XYZ file of C-alpha atoms in Angstrom:
572
model
C -51.712 2.241 7.781
C -52.933 5.023 5.418
C -50.639 7.401 3.023
C -53.172 9.831 2.205
C -52.574 13.697 3.521
C -53.401 14.428 6.797
C -55.827 17.839 7.461
C -56.950 19.395 10.924
C -58.399 16.787 13.550
C -60.798 17.320 16.767
C -60.058 15.437 19.893
C -63.287 13.678 21.339
C -62.355 14.035 24.970
C -64.830 11.376 25.669
C -64.035 8.900 23.542
C -60.124 9.857 23.279
C -60.228 9.593 19.321
C -59.354 11.976 16.772
C -61.859 12.805 14.223
C -61.642 15.174 11.051
C -63.420 18.631 11.587
C -65.088 20.174 8.763
C -65.299 23.820 10.328
C -62.711 25.905 11.830
C -63.783 25.520 15.248
C -63.112 22.680 17.374
C -62.896 21.742 21.369
C -59.161 20.840 21.215
C -57.930 21.428 17.618
C -54.317 20.180 16.888
C -53.087 21.217 12.961
C -49.757 20.963 11.246
C -47.956 24.407 10.864
C -46.077 25.270 7.809
C -42.861 24.816 9.986
C -43.828 21.437 11.119
C -44.123 19.673 7.968
C -45.162 15.871 8.114
C -41.675 14.630 7.230
C -40.167 16.408 10.128
C -42.033 14.669 12.741
C -39.831 12.122 15.112
C -42.109 8.884 15.161
C -41.225 5.510 14.915
C -41.040 5.626 11.071
C -38.620 8.584 11.134
C -35.973 6.399 13.194
C -36.979 3.343 11.109
C -35.991 5.149 7.980
C -32.459 6.245 9.135
C -31.820 2.983 10.794
C -32.534 1.553 7.300
C -30.423 4.098 5.429
C -27.541 2.965 7.907
C -27.991 -0.690 7.414
C -27.900 -0.530 3.464
C -24.955 2.161 4.134
C -22.963 -0.572 5.823
C -24.176 -3.214 3.307
C -22.352 -1.430 0.554
C -19.270 -0.390 2.807
C -18.514 -3.605 3.722
C -18.816 -5.017 0.149
C -16.435 -2.336 -1.580
C -13.633 -3.347 0.930
C -14.187 -7.113 1.737
C -12.745 -8.215 -1.745
C -9.822 -5.979 -1.450
C -7.465 -8.422 0.638
C -9.098 -11.636 -0.796
C -8.398 -10.253 -4.628
C -5.171 -12.828 -5.031
C -7.069 -15.827 -3.912
C -9.976 -15.447 -5.612
C -7.987 -14.843 -8.912
C -5.839 -18.264 -8.218
C -8.776 -20.350 -7.706
C -10.811 -19.205 -10.736
C -7.605 -19.038 -12.969
C -7.797 -15.319 -13.638
C -5.003 -13.247 -14.623
C -3.849 -9.903 -12.534
C -5.362 -7.962 -15.074
C -8.687 -9.595 -15.047
C -8.541 -9.383 -10.876
C -7.928 -5.804 -11.302
C -11.105 -5.215 -13.289
C -13.125 -7.255 -10.474
C -12.307 -4.048 -8.165
C -12.300 -1.555 -10.995
C -15.850 -2.908 -12.203
C -17.458 -2.191 -9.167
C -16.110 1.480 -8.809
C -17.107 2.327 -12.438
C -20.397 1.236 -12.548
C -21.356 2.595 -8.840
C -19.996 5.891 -10.280
C -22.225 5.988 -13.714
C -25.552 5.191 -12.146
C -25.659 7.300 -9.296
C -27.398 10.436 -10.953
C -29.762 8.590 -12.719
C -30.883 6.483 -10.038
C -31.500 9.987 -8.280
C -33.591 11.191 -10.826
C -35.810 8.394 -11.355
C -36.337 7.987 -7.641
C -37.745 11.859 -7.882
C -40.127 10.708 -10.874
C -40.863 7.015 -9.556
C -40.613 7.464 -5.789
C -37.680 6.829 -2.974
C -39.166 3.312 -2.028
C -39.158 1.445 -5.302
C -35.973 2.967 -6.621
C -34.347 1.797 -3.123
C -36.060 -1.814 -3.438
C -34.830 -1.954 -7.014
C -31.287 -1.051 -6.212
C -31.142 -3.697 -3.223
C -32.623 -6.188 -5.651
C -29.626 -5.490 -8.185
C -27.208 -5.555 -5.168
C -28.440 -9.017 -3.916
C -28.492 -10.542 -7.250
C -24.834 -9.599 -8.090
C -23.824 -10.965 -4.824
C -25.400 -14.410 -5.597
C -24.004 -14.091 -9.024
C -20.320 -13.377 -7.771
C -20.586 -15.916 -5.042
C -21.580 -18.759 -7.486
C -18.958 -17.476 -10.043
C -16.501 -20.142 -11.769
C -15.016 -18.142 -13.833
C -13.978 -14.453 -14.016
C -16.492 -13.540 -16.880
C -19.376 -14.521 -14.098
C -17.467 -12.790 -11.528
C -17.149 -9.677 -13.443
C -20.656 -9.783 -14.410
C -21.383 -10.179 -10.639
C -19.242 -6.879 -9.378
C -20.542 -5.108 -11.849
C -24.427 -5.403 -10.657
C -22.927 -5.039 -7.225
C -21.672 -1.904 -8.500
C -24.933 -0.611 -9.928
C -26.908 -1.733 -7.062
C -24.418 -0.171 -4.763
C -24.445 3.368 -6.536
C -27.919 3.333 -6.455
C -27.946 2.485 -2.773
C -25.042 5.099 -1.947
C -27.316 8.069 -4.124
C -30.448 7.384 -2.491
C -29.123 7.332 0.822
C -28.313 10.895 0.762
C -31.543 11.866 -1.400
C -33.833 10.056 1.313
C -31.873 11.543 3.836
C -32.896 15.230 2.812
C -36.602 14.389 2.613
C -36.409 13.281 6.437
C -34.392 16.573 7.779
C -34.121 20.124 7.384
C -30.604 21.612 6.436
C -29.222 22.619 9.517
C -30.125 19.151 10.912
C -28.707 17.389 8.386
C -25.128 17.066 9.786
C -25.827 14.927 12.543
C -27.863 12.614 10.824
C -25.299 12.347 7.534
C -22.559 12.155 10.529
C -24.459 8.778 11.529
C -24.480 7.473 8.085
C -20.801 8.318 7.809
C -20.364 6.296 10.815
C -21.879 3.246 9.510
C -20.083 3.621 6.400
C -16.856 3.953 8.496
C -17.611 1.043 10.430
C -18.148 -1.282 7.118
C -15.218 -0.037 5.589
C -13.141 -0.872 9.021
C -14.741 -4.355 9.230
C -14.322 -5.237 5.271
C -10.913 -6.241 5.082
C -10.739 -8.230 8.611
C -13.860 -9.826 7.643
C -12.376 -10.412 4.301
C -9.130 -11.928 5.611
C -10.700 -14.410 7.651
C -13.464 -15.343 5.134
C -11.143 -16.021 2.321
C -9.140 -18.576 4.832
C -12.595 -20.571 4.725
C -14.047 -19.845 1.638
C -14.255 -16.758 -0.757
C -17.731 -17.182 -1.919
C -18.691 -16.358 1.579
C -17.456 -12.836 0.792
C -20.598 -12.783 -1.327
C -23.172 -14.874 0.623
C -22.452 -12.295 3.998
C -24.493 -9.995 1.967
C -27.866 -11.646 1.538
C -29.122 -11.331 5.354
C -28.337 -7.851 5.543
C -30.346 -7.250 2.264
C -33.114 -9.640 3.519
C -33.379 -7.466 6.637
C -33.594 -4.561 4.191
C -36.317 -5.719 1.809
C -38.284 -6.168 5.466
C -37.332 -2.890 6.432
C -38.067 -0.829 3.604
C -41.592 -0.903 2.791
C -42.444 -0.721 6.393
C -40.532 2.495 7.408
C -40.012 4.243 4.174
C -43.629 5.719 3.601
C -42.280 8.330 1.440
C -44.797 9.736 -1.293
C -44.325 12.359 -4.050
C -46.681 15.472 -2.831
C -47.652 15.891 -6.508
C -48.212 12.712 -8.250
C -48.343 11.886 -12.034
C -49.938 9.159 -14.209
C -47.080 6.426 -15.688
C -47.136 8.151 -18.842
C -46.341 11.806 -17.620
C -43.582 10.225 -15.275
C -42.038 8.442 -18.300
C -42.331 11.905 -19.980
C -40.541 13.634 -17.045
C -37.570 11.465 -17.272
C -34.343 12.552 -19.225
C -33.749 9.531 -21.393
C -31.817 11.160 -23.807
C -29.424 12.894 -21.189
C -28.863 9.420 -19.401
C -27.838 7.790 -22.094
C -25.597 10.511 -23.203
C -24.098 10.613 -19.550
C -23.861 7.096 -18.879
C -22.159 6.211 -22.144
C -20.007 9.229 -21.911
C -18.888 8.848 -18.449
C -18.150 5.016 -18.962
C -16.151 5.995 -22.233
C -14.430 8.840 -19.843
C -13.416 6.554 -16.928
C -12.516 3.129 -18.587
C -9.683 4.506 -20.424
C -8.365 5.925 -16.914
C -8.755 2.879 -15.314
C -7.006 0.750 -17.751
C -4.180 3.392 -19.115
C -0.808 2.120 -18.273
C -1.731 -1.050 -17.115
C -3.310 -2.981 -19.694
C -2.678 -0.481 -22.799
C -0.075 2.444 -22.725
C -1.340 5.838 -22.433
C -0.497 6.745 -26.006
C -2.091 3.630 -27.368
C -5.121 4.377 -29.733
C -7.490 2.182 -27.078
C -7.002 4.450 -24.392
C -6.945 7.764 -26.175
C -10.245 7.375 -28.460
C -12.424 6.443 -26.003
C -11.241 8.978 -23.622
C -11.480 11.831 -26.274
C -14.950 10.225 -27.060
C -15.698 10.383 -23.552
C -14.555 14.082 -22.971
C -16.450 15.400 -25.823
C -19.598 13.192 -24.706
C -19.525 15.089 -21.237
C -19.196 18.286 -22.972
C -22.269 17.513 -25.370
C -24.360 16.282 -22.164
C -23.602 19.939 -20.439
C -25.462 21.472 -23.790
C -28.230 19.082 -23.440
C -28.902 19.614 -19.818
C -28.888 23.333 -20.435
C -31.355 23.422 -23.303
C -33.252 20.191 -22.967
C -36.042 22.010 -21.518
C -36.586 24.292 -24.797
C -37.150 20.470 -27.106
C -38.670 18.130 -24.388
C -40.886 17.885 -21.339
C -38.242 16.296 -19.306
C -36.446 17.243 -16.186
C -32.471 17.043 -16.848
C -30.590 14.533 -15.302
C -28.380 16.906 -13.538
C -30.200 20.331 -13.074
C -28.286 23.381 -14.397
C -29.009 25.587 -11.075
C -26.771 23.340 -9.317
C -23.894 24.670 -11.011
C -24.771 28.454 -10.673
C -23.100 29.372 -7.193
C -19.461 29.650 -7.017
C -19.794 28.085 -3.444
C -21.368 24.952 -4.804
C -18.954 24.453 -7.940
C -15.756 24.733 -5.101
C -17.436 22.402 -2.937
C -18.124 19.869 -5.920
C -14.459 20.456 -7.166
C -13.054 19.831 -3.513
C -15.440 16.730 -3.066
C -13.742 15.299 -6.267
C -10.080 15.956 -4.620
C -11.389 14.224 -1.425
C -12.553 10.931 -3.319
C -8.962 11.298 -5.201
C -7.552 11.133 -1.735
C -9.449 8.624 0.035
C -9.001 6.049 -2.869
C -5.259 6.353 -2.861
C -5.180 6.187 0.641
C -7.343 3.175 1.007
C -5.738 1.517 -1.971
C -2.105 2.421 -1.190
C -2.085 2.410 2.591
C -2.213 -1.443 2.883
C 0.065 -2.066 -0.326
C 2.737 -0.063 1.953
C 2.164 -2.327 4.814
C 2.266 -5.403 3.065
C 5.612 -4.353 1.133
C 7.186 -4.076 4.731
C 6.084 -7.866 5.210
C 2.483 -7.528 6.936
C -0.062 -10.211 6.175
C -3.179 -8.905 4.372
C -5.204 -9.191 7.968
C -2.361 -6.739 9.528
C -2.443 -4.523 6.701
C -6.070 -3.999 6.929
C -5.570 -3.591 10.954
C -2.791 -0.895 9.850
C -5.535 0.992 7.971
C -7.823 1.399 11.556
C -5.738 4.660 12.425
C -7.067 6.175 9.392
C -10.944 4.865 8.911
C -11.122 4.718 12.790
C -10.723 8.677 12.983
C -12.690 9.466 10.025
C -16.467 8.664 11.346
C -16.022 9.653 14.717
C -14.531 13.163 13.161
C -17.592 13.395 10.848
C -20.287 12.743 13.714
C -18.678 15.241 15.941
C -18.650 17.948 13.067
C -21.968 17.080 12.265
C -23.132 17.833 15.601
C -21.160 21.127 15.651
C -22.936 22.436 12.616
C -26.074 21.401 13.354
C -25.676 23.209 16.887
C -23.969 26.615 15.512
C -25.087 26.708 11.863
C -21.568 27.267 10.662
C -19.891 25.269 8.462
C -17.115 27.293 6.648
C -14.345 27.427 9.638
C -14.914 22.971 9.463
C -14.235 23.362 5.836
C -11.048 25.270 5.915
C -9.708 23.164 8.805
C -10.877 19.942 7.422
C -8.405 21.002 4.409
C -5.500 22.135 6.372
C -5.278 18.658 8.355
C -5.407 16.784 4.939
C -2.298 18.453 3.155
C -0.486 18.306 6.388
C -1.151 14.584 6.810
C -0.616 13.798 2.826
C 2.655 15.773 3.604
C 3.891 13.927 6.896
C 2.984 10.521 5.105
C 6.335 11.436 2.675
C 8.476 10.748 5.635
C 6.906 7.053 5.577
C 10.134 4.723 5.474
C 10.463 0.648 5.094
C 11.003 0.586 8.616
C 9.034 3.587 10.137
C 8.028 2.836 13.572
C 4.631 2.023 14.272
C 3.791 5.224 16.818
C 4.910 7.749 13.911
C 2.820 5.999 11.005
C -0.434 5.865 13.494
C -0.041 9.487 14.126
C 0.434 10.463 10.729
C -2.619 8.661 9.833
C -4.470 9.927 12.525
C -3.946 13.753 11.193
C -4.821 12.665 7.374
C -7.916 10.568 8.612
C -9.263 13.490 11.175
C -8.986 16.197 8.467
C -10.812 13.726 5.660
C -13.052 12.928 8.252
C -14.103 16.429 8.701
C -14.721 17.105 5.188
C -17.284 14.366 5.291
C -19.724 16.424 6.703
C -18.761 20.037 6.474
C -18.308 19.881 2.554
C -21.717 18.805 1.743
C -23.049 21.895 3.530
C -21.016 24.035 1.361
C -22.729 22.114 -1.449
C -26.196 21.842 -0.358
C -26.330 25.499 1.308
C -26.127 27.236 -2.169
C -29.233 25.310 -3.500
C -32.884 25.959 -3.469
C -35.196 23.838 -1.681
C -36.247 22.306 -4.698
C -32.577 21.115 -5.704
C -31.428 20.039 -2.203
C -32.010 16.571 -2.774
C -30.012 16.683 -6.333
C -27.366 18.519 -4.329
C -26.969 15.965 -2.057
C -26.943 12.925 -4.463
C -24.365 15.114 -6.805
C -22.396 15.403 -3.773
C -22.245 11.503 -3.242
C -21.560 11.438 -7.304
C -18.452 13.792 -7.062
C -16.892 11.922 -4.457
C -17.380 8.508 -6.278
C -16.307 10.233 -9.604
C -13.339 11.193 -7.743
C -12.681 7.811 -6.596
C -12.579 6.747 -10.163
C -10.133 9.645 -11.691
C -8.042 8.316 -8.375
C -7.655 5.202 -10.081
C -5.954 6.835 -12.687
C -4.022 9.683 -10.905
C -2.431 6.878 -8.599
C -1.736 4.202 -10.919
C 0.041 6.579 -13.353
C 1.795 8.482 -10.535
C 2.858 5.453 -8.892
C 3.808 3.552 -11.667
C 5.887 6.111 -13.561
C 8.218 6.513 -10.161
C 8.471 2.766 -9.566
C 9.703 2.380 -12.977
C 12.415 5.004 -12.723
C 13.724 3.615 -9.409
C 13.903 0.221 -11.110
C 15.802 1.687 -13.736
C 18.499 3.046 -11.356
C 19.184 -0.404 -10.687
C 21.606 -2.116 -13.374
C 20.681 -5.649 -12.286
C 17.084 -5.460 -13.116
C 16.720 -2.015 -15.183
C 15.429 -4.646 -17.992
C 12.500 -5.700 -15.765
C 11.723 -2.113 -15.116
C 8.697 -1.907 -17.621
C 7.625 -5.255 -16.711
C 7.310 -4.668 -12.958
C 5.588 -1.361 -13.335
C 2.705 -2.794 -14.997
C 1.778 -5.375 -12.257
C 3.630 -4.021 -9.388
C 1.039 -5.315 -6.706
C 1.814 -8.801 -7.777
C 5.251 -8.209 -6.761
C 3.984 -8.312 -3.127
C 4.259 -12.242 -3.182
C 7.017 -12.096 -5.095
C 8.670 -10.704 -2.152
C 7.021 -12.595 0.474
C 8.220 -15.883 -1.460
C 11.536 -15.159 -2.311
C 14.594 -17.128 -0.868
C 17.365 -15.385 1.003
C 19.557 -15.768 -2.228
C 17.296 -13.509 -3.604
C 17.329 -10.512 -1.341
C 19.099 -7.997 -3.823
C 15.847 -8.331 -5.896
C 13.410 -7.963 -2.587
C 15.426 -4.868 -1.644
C 15.330 -3.092 -5.246
C 11.522 -3.958 -5.523
C 10.649 -2.517 -1.730
C 12.780 0.549 -2.382
C 11.139 1.286 -5.674
C 7.450 0.694 -3.604
C 8.568 3.199 -1.028
C 9.683 5.812 -3.838
C 6.618 5.420 -5.477
C 4.297 5.502 -2.826
C 5.969 8.735 -1.465
C 5.712 10.610 -5.216
C 1.749 9.456 -4.736
C 1.597 10.982 -1.341
C 3.366 14.327 -2.810
C 0.669 14.570 -5.567
C -2.350 13.965 -3.123
C -0.694 16.967 -0.930
C -0.533 18.993 -3.976
C -4.069 18.105 -4.986
C -4.996 19.088 -1.089
C -3.298 22.430 -1.377
C -5.331 23.098 -4.501
C -8.631 22.366 -2.541
C -7.654 24.631 0.337
C -6.679 27.398 -1.916
C -9.868 27.139 -3.699
C -12.112 26.686 -0.341
C -10.346 29.673 1.048
C -11.446 31.948 -1.614
C -14.556 30.462 -3.251
C -16.757 29.092 -0.276
C -18.613 31.401 1.076
C -20.690 31.852 4.233
C -24.434 30.638 3.683
C -27.183 30.614 6.097
C -28.798 26.987 7.230
C -31.768 28.226 8.890
C -34.622 28.063 6.277
C -38.109 26.564 6.152
C -38.057 22.812 5.545
C -39.977 21.780 2.400
C -39.503 18.648 0.251
C -41.453 17.353 -2.764
C -41.319 13.903 -0.634
C -42.739 13.330 2.496
C -42.631 10.530 5.059
C -46.127 10.094 6.457
C -46.337 8.831 10.154
C -49.284 6.155 9.158
C -52.627 6.675 10.856
C -54.514 9.761 12.010
C -53.959 8.813 15.686
C -50.216 7.874 15.245
C -49.719 11.408 13.304
C -51.747 13.250 15.728
C -49.608 11.788 18.802
C -46.578 12.357 17.215
C -47.321 16.037 16.378
C -48.321 16.724 20.037
C -45.228 14.986 21.518
C -43.025 17.293 19.071
C -44.938 20.125 19.987
C -44.739 19.456 24.090
C -41.093 18.872 23.661
């Protein structure tokens, strides 16, 4: 297979072969037009590339959710405290978030394929490290590496998709990627609950066969090359090293205290306040850096300032952060709601299916509709109408709510969030120039991950405060309020193992849970209403019909392969 640029070809009817022509005349001449660039040809590599993207998306979605129901068992086996078990999940999320913009920028300079292979390698290495862990330090290291690899894969999935299809077509293909994400998210808790009964290291070993398939598929299918390549020295100078250090350091400093505030340390503790303030100041400094770095260096800013010049794009990124907050709170707190009602971890994972099982079909259908109509704004509005409705209905959940009621409630919220998975990305990308589209797509993915990181803080603070207030109302257990609020998830095992003689304590904890979760749903409802208002005011209708241009093309292979694919496209 060759990766060179393909010029006009002349077909020799006697030999049935295509040969380059040196003149404009030919018996049968097939040339690429400006409207059909190489990367839009629907050859086997195109479908293979998208299949590979779907595969790696499935892997990271499975891994992100497979550990949720297994953390208590893992913590007990390796002697980890509740706080250390908490960090096993949080370290993955934080690492996944901070790495996304640097990986997207590196892939633009050094190539998509090397960046994706490196991300899969890091993810596989983290999986091996976590599977072999005998203590919490090694497990945390493995989960952090998995997060770095997962974040790189997530960002590159959206970036590479922009290299393969035009803006208008992107909805159906993004919908397909979302479908695989949803399947992985649905199967994660179910497979995790089953594997932890056998041996918890299999939660991580299961990733390796998929990584092996990806290692084979990526070099074969993703022949994506930058049109204007440069020397290694030039590439090194193009990368924003200073901005990356400022961004990663500042965002980490911002997210870590958000994660441990109220859990490891009080919000008034200097260990929470100081890094939080430093992180905010660092991010402000990063904003000045990307605005002026072109004046004192040759680097391409880590985040291009042109991405933030449109009100439609800004509102889309803001709403996507809220979308991430809501999704995280649902994925984390809905299983807790069912476990505190007495369901097993596996049954709690099944209970989330009406929510997660609705997201993917909605994303696919809306993506297809947007691709057909070229209209995205009504879908953004519809999604943000359904989400606050679904969150508001969740405030009606009680400890004895009938199954059909909570199923209908989850379906409402899942439908709205699924619509937004597809529609919201168009609001962000439609405002970007062709050269900025890959960066807009990766920034959209980053904003959703950032929302999930912020959701850790918002959900945790909201739940803990209300849970503590509810326990303080009980004279018998008021002195336990602060202690219980800091480690409320561990109380689920206390409820399940407590004898009937401790029914009063069990009822007090369950009531505290229900009231605490109700306040979380209220906050999510208010945030969704803010996103709806911003979308109604700020999201403008922009055309999705534009000439497809990309700096990174997918090459179909030999001249004969490419010629046949182009002929097929035109005949259709």
